[in-house]
Amino acid sequence: MDSKVFVLCFCAVFVAAEAIEMNLTNEWKQDIGWEIYCSWRIPNGDSLQSVRLHQNNQQFLIFRPETDGDSRVLVTRRLTDVLTTNCALSKEDRQMGTCVLTFELYQPQKQGFMITCEVSGERPYFRMENKTIYVDKYVPSTDAALRVVSQNKDTGRVTLNCTSSGVPGPNLTWTILGQQKIPHDFTGVSWNATSKLWDAWSVLTYTSNADTTAVCTPEVSTAGRLVKGKSAEYNSAECSRGLVALIVSAALYLVLVR
Ligand SMILES: *[C@@H]1O[C@H](CO)[C@@H](O)[C@H](O)[C@H]1NC(C)=O
Ligand SMILES: *[C@@H]1O[C@H](CO)[C@@H](O)[C@H](O)[C@H]1NC(C)=O
Ligand SMILES: *[C@@H]1O[C@H](CO)[C@@H](O)[C@H](O)[C@H]1NC(C)=O
Ligand SMILES: *[C@@H]1O[C@H](CO)[C@@H](O)[C@H](O)[C@H]1NC(C)=O
Ligand SMILES: *[C@@H]1O[C@H](CO)[C@@H](O)[C@H](O)[C@H]1NC(C)=O
């Protein structure tokens, strides 16, 4: 009785320690879209029987080294994207390998999606492991950038254009440092087919003086949270100070050259 329990426990521990190890990760690739990696390592004495890939619970690829050889590439052209899947063994003993899924976006991503990777070993163990990843419709906003569109030295009126990109296109909010939020004058957002991101911009005209700093912050609400990107600031005094520094260094340069 005791020895039976011992054997059972031993087996359970043995099997748990000798499971298929796999990783499923995703990454945003600038100017392409999403890249998803499924990699596996099968315990010694076993080898890969198959890898099945599913999108939103629908199988779209099966990689079977016995019939496919060391690798399999599948290109699926769809209305919104081109999906290239490249599965390959990285070792001859069929124990390690990776499938790389590249989603090249041709239209803005409409919704998140789910990818499942299922890795199976050979008989007699019939090991099986699967993982699912949810790829959200979200790419963090780029740092805000400010451009002075126009400036009136006499009145202090300045027009700024703030830009930031992401998925979805961020809301750009304006504050005069230490004061309340102020509304923008014009704003726009458009999908950039090169970067695959939404480019957002916002224009503000206000009366600036040495004491006012205008701050533009990209904001996105995602999964019930408000995520703020890196702000950009404008202060007319800094510009004048920058100008003074430039003049001083130019004068210094002239003195030194002479
Ligand atoms: C899975 O990820 C971990 C941590 O990055 C790494 O140490 C391990 O080698 C990976 N395993 C496979 C099968 O890729
Ligand atoms: C994935 O693995 C879980 C256990 O981790 C199992 O319950 C589930 O049935 C598996 N799904 C598929 C599609 O094999
Ligand atoms: C602000 O900048 C964006 C991006 O460069 C541009 O598309 C937009 O027309 C600009 N808006 C104004 C009012 O200058
Ligand atoms: C689109 O994004 C690229 C960067 O990937 C940038 O160089 C280009 O100016 C953007 N296009 C427009 C119309 O803003
Ligand atoms: C921008 O703000 C509006 C109004 O508050 C909100 O409905 C929208 O979801 C926001 N956009 C993003 C990308 O968070």
Tab-separated table of N, CA, C and O in Angstrom, residues 151 153 209-213 233-249:
chain	number	residue	atom	x	y	z
A	151	GLN	N	3.954	82.726	-33.842
A	151	GLN	CA	4.316	83.394	-32.602
A	151	GLN	C	4.283	84.892	-32.857
A	151	GLN	O	4.835	85.352	-33.863
A	153	LYS	N	5.549	88.177	-31.204
A	153	LYS	CA	6.438	88.675	-30.130
A	153	LYS	C	5.788	89.824	-29.353
A	153	LYS	O	6.005	89.971	-28.159
A	209	ASN	N	3.620	83.984	-21.535
A	209	ASN	CA	4.614	84.889	-20.951
A	209	ASN	C	5.622	84.026	-20.209
A	209	ASN	O	5.496	82.801	-20.172
A	210	ALA	N	6.619	84.663	-19.616
A	210	ALA	CA	7.718	83.916	-18.989
A	210	ALA	C	7.233	82.941	-17.914
A	210	ALA	O	7.893	81.953	-17.634
A	211	ASP	N	6.070	83.237	-17.315
A	211	ASP	CA	5.594	82.415	-16.197
A	211	ASP	C	4.709	81.247	-16.630
A	211	ASP	O	4.358	80.408	-15.811
A	212	THR	N	4.339	81.215	-17.900
A	212	THR	CA	3.418	80.141	-18.309
A	212	THR	C	4.163	79.057	-19.074
A	212	THR	O	4.975	79.330	-19.946
A	213	THR	N	3.846	77.829	-18.691
A	213	THR	CA	4.384	76.679	-19.410
A	213	THR	C	3.190	75.868	-19.897
A	213	THR	O	2.345	75.470	-19.097
A	233	GLU	N	6.544	70.130	-23.272
A	233	GLU	CA	6.289	71.430	-22.641
A	233	GLU	C	6.791	72.568	-23.515
A	233	GLU	O	7.771	72.420	-24.234
A	234	TYR	N	6.098	73.713	-23.376
A	234	TYR	CA	6.561	74.921	-24.064
A	234	TYR	C	6.533	76.103	-23.109
A	234	TYR	O	5.525	76.348	-22.436
A	235	ASN	N	7.643	76.793	-23.027
A	235	ASN	CA	7.718	77.997	-22.205
A	235	ASN	C	8.477	79.044	-23.000
A	235	ASN	O	9.600	78.796	-23.442
A	236	SER	N	7.841	80.202	-23.185
A	236	SER	CA	8.463	81.230	-24.038
A	236	SER	C	9.773	81.728	-23.433
A	236	SER	O	10.698	82.071	-24.155
A	237	ALA	N	9.877	81.720	-22.085
A	237	ALA	CA	11.095	82.178	-21.423
A	237	ALA	C	12.261	81.266	-21.785
A	237	ALA	O	13.363	81.734	-22.040
A	238	GLU	N	11.967	79.938	-21.831
A	238	GLU	CA	13.024	78.987	-22.158
A	238	GLU	C	13.578	79.268	-23.547
A	238	GLU	O	14.773	79.174	-23.776
A	239	CYS	N	12.666	79.630	-24.438
A	239	CYS	CA	13.101	79.919	-25.796
A	239	CYS	C	14.000	81.137	-25.800
A	239	CYS	O	15.053	81.145	-26.422
A	240	SER	N	13.578	82.199	-25.059
A	240	SER	CA	14.398	83.408	-25.027
A	240	SER	C	15.721	83.096	-24.358
A	240	SER	O	16.762	83.533	-24.815
A	241	ARG	N	15.649	82.276	-23.282
A	241	ARG	CA	16.881	81.908	-22.599
A	241	ARG	C	17.788	81.144	-23.555
A	241	ARG	O	18.983	81.378	-23.612
A	242	GLY	N	17.181	80.251	-24.326
A	242	GLY	CA	17.940	79.478	-25.320
A	242	GLY	C	18.598	80.414	-26.309
A	242	GLY	O	19.766	80.266	-26.663
A	243	LEU	N	17.843	81.432	-26.709
A	243	LEU	CA	18.331	82.411	-27.682
A	243	LEU	C	19.494	83.192	-27.085
A	243	LEU	O	20.517	83.408	-27.727
A	244	VAL	N	19.342	83.598	-25.815
A	244	VAL	CA	20.392	84.344	-25.125
A	244	VAL	C	21.660	83.493	-25.082
A	244	VAL	O	22.745	83.960	-25.419
A	245	ALA	N	21.486	82.203	-24.728
A	245	ALA	CA	22.627	81.288	-24.639
A	245	ALA	C	23.325	81.208	-25.989
A	245	ALA	O	24.549	81.208	-26.070
A	246	LEU	N	22.514	81.168	-27.038
A	246	LEU	CA	23.045	81.069	-28.399
A	246	LEU	C	23.860	82.318	-28.735
A	246	LEU	O	24.968	82.242	-29.261
A	247	ILE	N	23.294	83.487	-28.370
A	247	ILE	CA	23.964	84.759	-28.670
A	247	ILE	C	25.267	84.849	-27.878
A	247	ILE	O	26.314	85.195	-28.422
A	248	VAL	N	25.194	84.458	-26.591
A	248	VAL	CA	26.380	84.499	-25.729
A	248	VAL	C	27.462	83.591	-26.298
A	248	VAL	O	28.621	83.994	-26.432
A	249	SER	N	27.080	82.370	-26.675
A	249	SER	CA	28.094	81.444	-27.177
A	249	SER	C	28.645	81.915	-28.521
A	249	SER	O	29.829	81.742	-28.795
